[in-house]
Amino acid sequence: MSAGRAHRRGLPVPRTRRQQEQAPGRGRRRRGLERDIPHIPPWLSADDLQKMWLLSSGQVVSKSRVPAHGQIMRVRLRAAGDDAKGDAEGDVSPASPEGDCQDGRCGLIKRPGDLYEVLAFHLDRVLGLNRSLPAVARRFSSRLLPYSYTDGALRPIIWWAPDLQHLQDANNDQNSCALGWLQYQEMLQPHRPMPVDRDTPCSSIPRSEWSRLALFDFLLQVHDRLDRYCCGFQPDPSEPCVEEMLHEKCRNPAELVLVHILVRRSAPSRLVFIDNAGRPQHPEEKLNFRLLQGIGSFPAAAVARLRSGRLQSLLLQSLRLDRELWESQGGAEGLRPLLHTIDRRAQILLRHIQEHNLTVFEDSPR
């Protein structure tokens, strides 16, 4: 939900209809989540599919603004077949900030430029990280929403996790704990035992979680979490980190803080990856290796998938489920340049692992 990403370009420009590759199914155009694919990818769980279906087809029954994030709308959804008594569109009051979303039937509608978050969700699942929240692409027509949300533009909608843990600090409410860069680097030291003091920020998060985050953020070039100051590359003058004078703080590492470090109350030792749109057009010569600083090992299953040479084909297999995204981008032909960029970054990451003699660790059960 971070501000200042208007400079980022979204997904590639859609190709013409004749150039679009038709996804497998019964041959007719469908909206939302594709349910005709004969083989559901094994990396998507039944819970993932249920949430994706809710997000793609659920009726909007109420809405609420997210404080300090004016371009994001939280909506409550009613799945097809649910009891509609007293729940018809327009018959309910706007959702309260907390109470109406505790049953897990809410989503965040984000900006069209954040559409990359949908690809990021599928990348997370293909790699077996399972730390991102389900996301789909969707067009909205509900009369409960402002016109800017119903003008036909394709937007990502992200599942709202009701038990995300937030700090009470209004200026730092997008974190579960306050963590500075120097503290973070200290936590990554291989021979340093994890702190036993439960009051230590992020004390319950093991080093393996940071490894997953670093791998994911490098592939997507997400700077907002680990390097919101753009200390790891020379930013353009139009970058928010320059416009907001954050880049100047790189001279003093003690002033640098991490953002969007979140866990769920039900799983305080597992990070939750939010705001994953990253930078699809970030140039290869400016890749931010600071995101990998201090990381000594990576999850074995994710590294094996990067080495397999099948990353692009597996992502295409997964993205076919999202019919709206698939058709808007021109199918496989339109998506391949973007997936090639991800694959190139994967090869660079593998070379980094080899050159620095970094290790892999076996993943814990999901």
Tab-separated table of C-alpha atoms in Angstrom:
chain	number	residue	atom	x	y	z
A	1	MET	CA	0.000	0.000	0.000
A	2	SER	CA	3.008	2.279	-0.110
A	3	ALA	CA	2.578	5.638	-1.773
A	4	GLY	CA	4.667	6.982	-4.612
A	5	ARG	CA	4.571	4.191	-7.172
A	6	ALA	CA	2.784	6.217	-9.846
A	7	HIS	CA	6.044	6.397	-11.787
A	8	ARG	CA	6.088	2.646	-12.317
A	9	ARG	CA	4.761	1.290	-15.565
A	10	GLY	CA	2.352	-1.612	-15.330
A	11	LEU	CA	2.240	-4.799	-17.350
A	12	PRO	CA	3.040	-4.800	-21.076
A	13	VAL	CA	0.594	-3.169	-23.475
A	14	PRO	CA	-2.044	-5.721	-24.563
A	15	ARG	CA	-1.700	-7.131	-28.035
A	16	THR	CA	-4.520	-7.207	-30.566
A	17	ARG	CA	-7.304	-9.741	-30.124
A	18	ARG	CA	-6.084	-11.906	-33.032
A	19	GLN	CA	-2.667	-12.165	-31.425
A	20	GLN	CA	-4.045	-13.343	-28.112
A	21	GLU	CA	-3.488	-16.977	-27.333
A	22	GLN	CA	-6.609	-18.710	-26.182
A	23	ALA	CA	-6.295	-20.547	-22.893
A	24	PRO	CA	-7.455	-24.179	-22.731
A	25	GLY	CA	-11.083	-24.697	-21.857
A	26	ARG	CA	-14.301	-24.938	-23.782
A	27	GLY	CA	-13.321	-22.288	-26.270
A	28	ARG	CA	-15.659	-19.516	-25.161
A	29	ARG	CA	-14.645	-16.281	-23.492
A	30	ARG	CA	-15.004	-16.283	-19.732
A	31	ARG	CA	-14.586	-13.686	-17.047
A	32	GLY	CA	-12.665	-13.934	-13.800
A	33	LEU	CA	-11.105	-17.196	-12.707
A	34	GLU	CA	-10.860	-19.918	-15.347
A	35	ARG	CA	-12.511	-23.077	-14.027
A	36	ASP	CA	-12.258	-25.217	-17.161
A	37	ILE	CA	-8.558	-25.971	-16.975
A	38	PRO	CA	-8.318	-29.774	-16.691
A	39	HIS	CA	-5.225	-29.785	-14.459
A	40	ILE	CA	-5.031	-27.285	-11.628
A	41	PRO	CA	-1.359	-26.484	-10.908
A	42	PRO	CA	-0.268	-28.377	-7.772
A	43	TRP	CA	1.300	-25.285	-6.218
A	44	LEU	CA	-2.142	-23.703	-5.777
A	45	SER	CA	-3.922	-25.072	-2.719
A	46	ALA	CA	-7.665	-25.582	-2.357
A	47	ASP	CA	-7.650	-22.576	-0.035
A	48	ASP	CA	-5.885	-20.471	-2.690
A	49	LEU	CA	-8.473	-21.440	-5.298
A	50	GLN	CA	-11.372	-20.701	-2.974
A	51	LYS	CA	-10.043	-17.233	-2.193
A	52	MET	CA	-9.239	-16.542	-5.856
A	53	TRP	CA	-12.779	-17.494	-6.841
A	54	LEU	CA	-14.222	-15.198	-4.159
A	55	LEU	CA	-12.053	-12.321	-5.379
A	56	SER	CA	-12.837	-12.860	-9.056
A	57	SER	CA	-16.590	-13.413	-8.847
A	58	GLY	CA	-17.792	-12.239	-5.434
A	59	GLN	CA	-20.422	-9.496	-5.387
A	60	VAL	CA	-19.358	-6.232	-3.757
A	61	VAL	CA	-21.729	-5.634	-0.835
A	62	SER	CA	-19.902	-2.910	1.087
A	63	LYS	CA	-16.822	-0.729	0.891
A	64	SER	CA	-14.479	1.262	3.108
A	65	ARG	CA	-11.462	3.465	2.545
A	66	VAL	CA	-8.102	2.409	3.920
A	67	PRO	CA	-6.709	5.208	6.114
A	68	ALA	CA	-3.743	7.040	4.564
A	69	HIS	CA	-4.129	5.067	1.314
A	70	GLY	CA	-6.576	7.081	-0.737
A	71	GLN	CA	-6.293	5.078	-3.960
A	72	ILE	CA	-7.093	1.758	-2.329
A	73	MET	CA	-10.576	0.498	-1.509
A	74	ARG	CA	-11.432	-2.357	0.815
A	75	VAL	CA	-14.574	-4.239	-0.159
A	76	ARG	CA	-16.626	-6.991	1.376
A	77	LEU	CA	-17.586	-9.728	-1.063
A	78	ARG	CA	-20.486	-12.145	-1.175
A	79	ALA	CA	-19.697	-15.359	-3.002
A	80	ALA	CA	-22.179	-16.824	-5.450
A	81	GLY	CA	-24.595	-19.100	-3.643
A	82	ASP	CA	-24.271	-17.385	-0.281
A	83	ASP	CA	-27.442	-16.480	1.570
A	84	ALA	CA	-28.338	-13.076	0.135
A	85	LYS	CA	-30.931	-12.150	2.785
A	86	GLY	CA	-30.204	-8.642	4.000
A	87	ASP	CA	-27.056	-8.658	1.903
A	88	ALA	CA	-28.166	-7.392	-1.480
A	89	GLU	CA	-25.923	-4.882	-3.165
A	90	GLY	CA	-26.561	-1.428	-1.794
A	91	ASP	CA	-28.586	-2.584	1.191
A	92	VAL	CA	-25.715	-2.628	3.617
A	93	SER	CA	-23.799	0.175	5.253
A	94	PRO	CA	-20.103	0.755	4.479
A	95	ALA	CA	-17.803	-1.750	6.121
A	96	SER	CA	-16.406	-0.843	9.504
A	97	PRO	CA	-12.601	-0.720	9.707
A	98	GLU	CA	-12.316	-4.095	11.432
A	99	GLY	CA	-15.528	-5.915	12.294
A	100	ASP	CA	-16.955	-6.759	8.880
A	101	CYS	CA	-13.820	-8.409	7.505
A	102	GLN	CA	-13.015	-10.859	10.271
A	103	ASP	CA	-14.549	-13.777	8.360
A	104	GLY	CA	-12.011	-13.486	5.543
A	105	ARG	CA	-14.446	-12.281	2.882
A	106	CYS	CA	-12.838	-8.962	2.038
A	107	GLY	CA	-10.382	-7.777	-0.548
A	108	LEU	CA	-8.299	-4.706	-1.363
A	109	ILE	CA	-8.918	-3.150	-4.772
A	110	LYS	CA	-5.709	-1.472	-5.849
A	111	ARG	CA	-4.599	0.738	-8.727
A	112	PRO	CA	-4.414	-0.441	-12.350
A	113	GLY	CA	-0.666	0.195	-12.192
A	114	ASP	CA	-0.385	-2.427	-9.436
A	115	LEU	CA	-1.559	-5.231	-11.731
A	116	TYR	CA	1.893	-6.812	-11.441
A	117	GLU	CA	0.821	-7.994	-7.974
A	118	VAL	CA	-1.181	-10.759	-9.637
A	119	LEU	CA	1.905	-12.127	-11.378
A	120	ALA	CA	3.821	-11.767	-8.098
A	121	PHE	CA	1.257	-13.981	-6.339
A	122	HIS	CA	1.663	-16.709	-8.959
A	123	LEU	CA	5.460	-16.428	-8.796
A	124	ASP	CA	5.276	-16.870	-5.027
A	125	ARG	CA	3.263	-20.066	-5.411
A	126	VAL	CA	5.314	-21.485	-8.301
A	127	LEU	CA	8.460	-21.071	-6.182
A	128	GLY	CA	6.824	-22.724	-3.172
A	129	LEU	CA	7.314	-19.691	-0.920
A	130	ASN	CA	3.622	-19.371	0.011
A	131	ARG	CA	3.986	-16.015	1.717
A	132	SER	CA	1.888	-13.761	-0.547
A	133	LEU	CA	-1.856	-13.219	-0.287
A	134	PRO	CA	-4.098	-14.468	-3.130
A	135	ALA	CA	-4.639	-11.911	-5.894
A	136	VAL	CA	-6.611	-11.773	-9.142
A	137	ALA	CA	-7.260	-9.221	-11.883
A	138	ARG	CA	-10.801	-7.930	-12.191
A	139	ARG	CA	-13.000	-5.249	-13.722
A	140	PHE	CA	-15.666	-3.808	-11.442
A	141	SER	CA	-19.183	-2.611	-12.202
A	142	SER	CA	-20.724	-2.308	-8.724
A	143	ARG	CA	-22.721	0.886	-8.182
A	144	LEU	CA	-21.311	0.990	-4.663
A	145	LEU	CA	-17.895	1.918	-6.026
A	146	PRO	CA	-16.764	5.330	-7.310
A	147	TYR	CA	-16.718	5.752	-11.081
A	148	SER	CA	-12.931	5.649	-11.160
A	149	TYR	CA	-13.221	2.008	-10.064
A	150	THR	CA	-15.900	1.082	-12.609
A	151	ASP	CA	-14.543	2.743	-15.759
A	152	GLY	CA	-13.536	-0.578	-17.289
A	153	ALA	CA	-9.903	-0.530	-16.173
A	154	LEU	CA	-8.480	-3.834	-15.001
A	155	ARG	CA	-7.406	-3.691	-11.351
A	156	PRO	CA	-5.828	-6.177	-8.957
A	157	ILE	CA	-7.843	-7.244	-5.947
A	158	ILE	CA	-5.893	-8.794	-3.069
A	159	TRP	CA	-7.368	-10.996	-0.371
A	160	TRP	CA	-7.620	-9.171	2.967
A	161	ALA	CA	-6.007	-11.224	5.763
A	162	PRO	CA	-8.060	-10.348	8.868
A	163	ASP	CA	-5.338	-11.146	11.387
A	164	LEU	CA	-2.412	-9.151	10.026
A	165	GLN	CA	-0.581	-7.686	12.993
A	166	HIS	CA	-0.098	-3.910	12.837
A	167	LEU	CA	1.783	-1.553	15.104
A	168	GLN	CA	-0.375	0.982	16.912
A	169	ASP	CA	1.907	3.792	15.723
A	170	ALA	CA	-0.084	5.707	13.089
A	171	ASN	CA	3.160	6.606	11.310
A	172	ASN	CA	4.342	2.995	11.200
A	173	ASP	CA	1.144	0.967	10.947
A	174	GLN	CA	2.341	-1.043	7.930
A	175	ASN	CA	4.730	-3.045	10.098
A	176	SER	CA	4.248	-5.742	12.680
A	177	CYS	CA	7.458	-4.648	14.357
A	178	ALA	CA	9.825	-1.709	14.074
A	179	LEU	CA	13.112	-2.836	12.595
A	180	GLY	CA	16.112	-0.805	11.452
A	181	TRP	CA	18.587	-1.821	8.752
A	182	LEU	CA	21.454	-2.324	11.212
A	183	GLN	CA	19.280	-4.475	13.506
A	184	TYR	CA	18.182	-6.501	10.502
A	185	GLN	CA	21.755	-7.120	9.358
A	186	GLU	CA	22.680	-8.181	12.890
A	187	MET	CA	19.811	-10.678	12.919
A	188	LEU	CA	21.168	-12.264	9.727
A	189	GLN	CA	24.563	-13.100	11.210
A	190	PRO	CA	24.945	-16.892	10.855
A	191	HIS	CA	26.646	-17.529	14.208
A	192	ARG	CA	24.445	-15.221	16.201
A	193	PRO	CA	21.692	-17.061	18.098
A	194	MET	CA	18.178	-15.817	17.552
A	195	PRO	CA	17.190	-13.460	20.388
A	196	VAL	CA	15.299	-15.002	23.260
A	197	ASP	CA	14.045	-11.681	24.510
A	198	ARG	CA	10.478	-11.611	23.217
A	199	ASP	CA	10.522	-7.819	23.341
A	200	THR	CA	13.210	-7.707	20.661
A	201	PRO	CA	11.657	-6.527	17.367
A	202	CYS	CA	10.753	-9.390	15.038
A	203	SER	CA	12.309	-11.892	17.462
A	204	SER	CA	10.028	-14.721	16.328
A	205	ILE	CA	10.981	-14.441	12.641
A	206	PRO	CA	13.721	-16.946	11.719
A	207	ARG	CA	16.523	-16.227	9.256
A	208	SER	CA	14.957	-18.531	6.691
A	209	GLU	CA	12.033	-16.113	6.350
A	210	TRP	CA	14.330	-13.258	5.423
A	211	SER	CA	15.938	-15.516	2.804
A	212	ARG	CA	12.565	-16.146	1.196
A	213	LEU	CA	11.792	-12.447	1.229
A	214	ALA	CA	15.148	-11.466	-0.286
A	215	LEU	CA	14.819	-14.006	-3.113
A	216	PHE	CA	11.273	-12.891	-3.902
A	217	ASP	CA	12.068	-9.181	-3.749
A	218	PHE	CA	15.150	-9.543	-5.949
A	219	LEU	CA	13.224	-11.319	-8.706
A	220	LEU	CA	10.515	-8.662	-8.652
A	221	GLN	CA	12.829	-5.766	-7.711
A	222	VAL	CA	10.622	-4.755	-4.790
A	223	HIS	CA	12.556	-2.022	-3.013
A	224	ASP	CA	9.864	-0.817	-0.636
A	225	ARG	CA	10.526	-3.397	2.074
A	226	LEU	CA	14.259	-3.784	2.458
A	227	ASP	CA	15.547	-0.704	0.625
A	228	ARG	CA	12.895	1.997	0.438
A	229	TYR	CA	15.733	4.551	0.333
A	230	CYS	CA	17.160	3.158	-2.944
A	231	CYS	CA	20.592	2.748	-1.373
A	232	GLY	CA	21.361	-0.277	-3.547
A	233	PHE	CA	21.290	1.483	-6.931
A	234	GLN	CA	21.491	4.963	-8.399
A	235	PRO	CA	17.866	6.123	-8.630
A	236	ASP	CA	16.498	8.436	-11.295
A	237	PRO	CA	15.457	11.923	-10.113
A	238	SER	CA	11.795	10.941	-10.585
A	239	GLU	CA	12.040	8.079	-8.090
A	240	PRO	CA	9.932	8.621	-4.953
A	241	CYS	CA	12.981	7.915	-2.800
A	242	VAL	CA	14.631	10.962	-4.399
A	243	GLU	CA	11.567	13.204	-4.491
A	244	GLU	CA	10.862	12.465	-0.831
A	245	MET	CA	14.537	13.019	0.036
A	246	LEU	CA	14.879	9.499	1.422
A	247	HIS	CA	17.929	8.675	-0.680
A	248	GLU	CA	19.992	11.207	1.250
A	249	LYS	CA	19.664	9.056	4.385
A	250	CYS	CA	21.791	6.342	2.788
A	251	ARG	CA	24.809	8.176	4.224
A	252	ASN	CA	23.698	7.221	7.727
A	253	PRO	CA	22.682	3.515	7.947
A	254	ALA	CA	21.412	4.047	11.500
A	255	GLU	CA	18.518	6.072	10.063
A	256	LEU	CA	17.376	3.369	7.659
A	257	VAL	CA	14.291	1.334	8.552
A	258	LEU	CA	12.502	-1.607	6.963
A	259	VAL	CA	8.857	-1.273	5.968
A	260	HIS	CA	6.022	-3.685	5.189
A	261	ILE	CA	7.469	-6.264	7.572
A	262	LEU	CA	4.276	-8.052	8.506
A	263	VAL	CA	3.183	-11.285	10.155
A	264	ARG	CA	-0.208	-12.731	11.016
A	265	ARG	CA	-1.236	-13.171	14.616
A	266	SER	CA	-2.015	-16.802	13.798
A	267	ALA	CA	1.545	-17.373	12.468
A	268	PRO	CA	3.948	-14.826	14.037
A	269	SER	CA	7.053	-16.611	12.727
A	270	ARG	CA	6.032	-16.368	9.035
A	271	LEU	CA	6.351	-13.180	7.052
A	272	VAL	CA	3.462	-12.007	4.884
A	273	PHE	CA	4.489	-10.403	1.601
A	274	ILE	CA	2.306	-7.414	0.671
A	275	ASP	CA	2.667	-4.668	-1.950
A	276	ASN	CA	4.478	-6.972	-4.335
A	277	ALA	CA	4.037	-5.061	-7.598
A	278	GLY	CA	7.765	-4.411	-7.772
A	279	ARG	CA	9.330	-2.972	-10.920
A	280	PRO	CA	8.798	-4.945	-14.106
A	281	GLN	CA	10.776	-2.423	-16.156
A	282	HIS	CA	13.701	-1.928	-13.750
A	283	PRO	CA	16.831	-2.113	-15.957
A	284	GLU	CA	19.154	-5.066	-15.576
A	285	GLU	CA	22.191	-2.850	-15.134
A	286	LYS	CA	20.561	-1.296	-12.046
A	287	LEU	CA	19.462	-4.477	-10.265
A	288	ASN	CA	19.413	-3.881	-6.522
A	289	PHE	CA	21.792	-6.389	-4.919
A	290	ARG	CA	21.407	-4.667	-1.558
A	291	LEU	CA	18.215	-6.721	-1.258
A	292	LEU	CA	20.463	-9.802	-0.916
A	293	GLN	CA	22.915	-8.288	1.579
A	294	GLY	CA	23.506	-10.494	4.608
A	295	ILE	CA	21.594	-13.462	3.166
A	296	GLY	CA	23.722	-16.602	3.384
A	297	SER	CA	21.322	-19.283	2.168
A	298	PHE	CA	18.145	-19.694	0.158
A	299	PRO	CA	15.228	-22.176	0.148
A	300	ALA	CA	16.226	-25.312	-1.740
A	301	ALA	CA	12.905	-25.882	-3.508
A	302	ALA	CA	12.763	-22.325	-4.859
A	303	VAL	CA	16.383	-22.464	-6.058
A	304	ALA	CA	15.747	-25.822	-7.735
A	305	ARG	CA	12.799	-24.333	-9.592
A	306	LEU	CA	14.915	-21.410	-10.762
A	307	ARG	CA	17.545	-23.871	-12.004
A	308	SER	CA	15.033	-26.089	-13.770
A	309	GLY	CA	14.719	-23.912	-16.865
A	310	ARG	CA	10.934	-24.213	-16.593
A	311	LEU	CA	10.115	-21.039	-14.665
A	312	GLN	CA	8.470	-19.281	-17.608
A	313	SER	CA	6.368	-22.255	-18.666
A	314	LEU	CA	5.209	-22.911	-15.101
A	315	LEU	CA	4.233	-19.272	-14.641
A	316	LEU	CA	2.253	-19.380	-17.889
A	317	GLN	CA	0.492	-22.512	-16.679
A	318	SER	CA	-0.449	-20.754	-13.454
A	319	LEU	CA	-1.435	-17.419	-15.004
A	320	ARG	CA	-3.881	-19.130	-17.379
A	321	LEU	CA	-6.229	-19.458	-14.430
A	322	ASP	CA	-6.677	-15.695	-14.297
A	323	ARG	CA	-8.703	-15.189	-17.463
A	324	GLU	CA	-8.961	-11.410	-17.099
A	325	LEU	CA	-5.211	-10.953	-16.794
A	326	TRP	CA	-4.464	-13.538	-19.465
A	327	GLU	CA	-6.681	-11.958	-22.112
A	328	SER	CA	-5.732	-8.376	-21.282
A	329	GLN	CA	-2.044	-9.141	-21.808
A	330	GLY	CA	-2.394	-11.087	-25.037
A	331	GLY	CA	-2.009	-14.559	-23.584
A	332	ALA	CA	1.319	-16.344	-23.597
A	333	GLU	CA	2.733	-14.225	-26.441
A	334	GLY	CA	2.038	-10.978	-24.611
A	335	LEU	CA	3.285	-12.206	-21.243
A	336	ARG	CA	6.539	-13.775	-22.408
A	337	PRO	CA	8.646	-10.566	-22.447
A	338	LEU	CA	7.725	-9.927	-18.836
A	339	LEU	CA	8.393	-13.519	-17.812
A	340	HIS	CA	11.701	-13.416	-19.684
A	341	THR	CA	12.723	-10.481	-17.478
A	342	ILE	CA	11.907	-12.499	-14.359
A	343	ASP	CA	13.830	-15.466	-15.717
A	344	ARG	CA	16.860	-13.277	-16.508
A	345	ARG	CA	16.874	-12.018	-12.928
A	346	ALA	CA	16.621	-15.621	-11.743
A	347	GLN	CA	19.746	-16.534	-13.707
A	348	ILE	CA	21.590	-13.542	-12.259
A	349	LEU	CA	20.522	-14.593	-8.752
A	350	LEU	CA	21.768	-18.139	-9.381
A	351	ARG	CA	25.098	-16.738	-10.521
A	352	HIS	CA	25.249	-14.625	-7.349
A	353	ILE	CA	24.629	-17.747	-5.239
A	354	GLN	CA	27.392	-19.633	-7.046
A	355	GLU	CA	29.951	-16.822	-6.982
A	356	HIS	CA	29.478	-16.227	-3.252
A	357	ASN	CA	29.351	-19.940	-2.342
A	358	LEU	CA	25.942	-19.501	-0.720
A	359	THR	CA	24.025	-22.549	0.457
A	360	VAL	CA	20.453	-23.786	0.326
A	361	PHE	CA	18.246	-25.064	3.125
A	362	GLU	CA	15.418	-27.547	3.031
A	363	ASP	CA	11.988	-26.044	3.324
A	364	SER	CA	9.709	-26.718	6.254
A	365	PRO	CA	6.281	-28.167	5.457
A	366	ARG	CA	3.767	-25.674	4.171
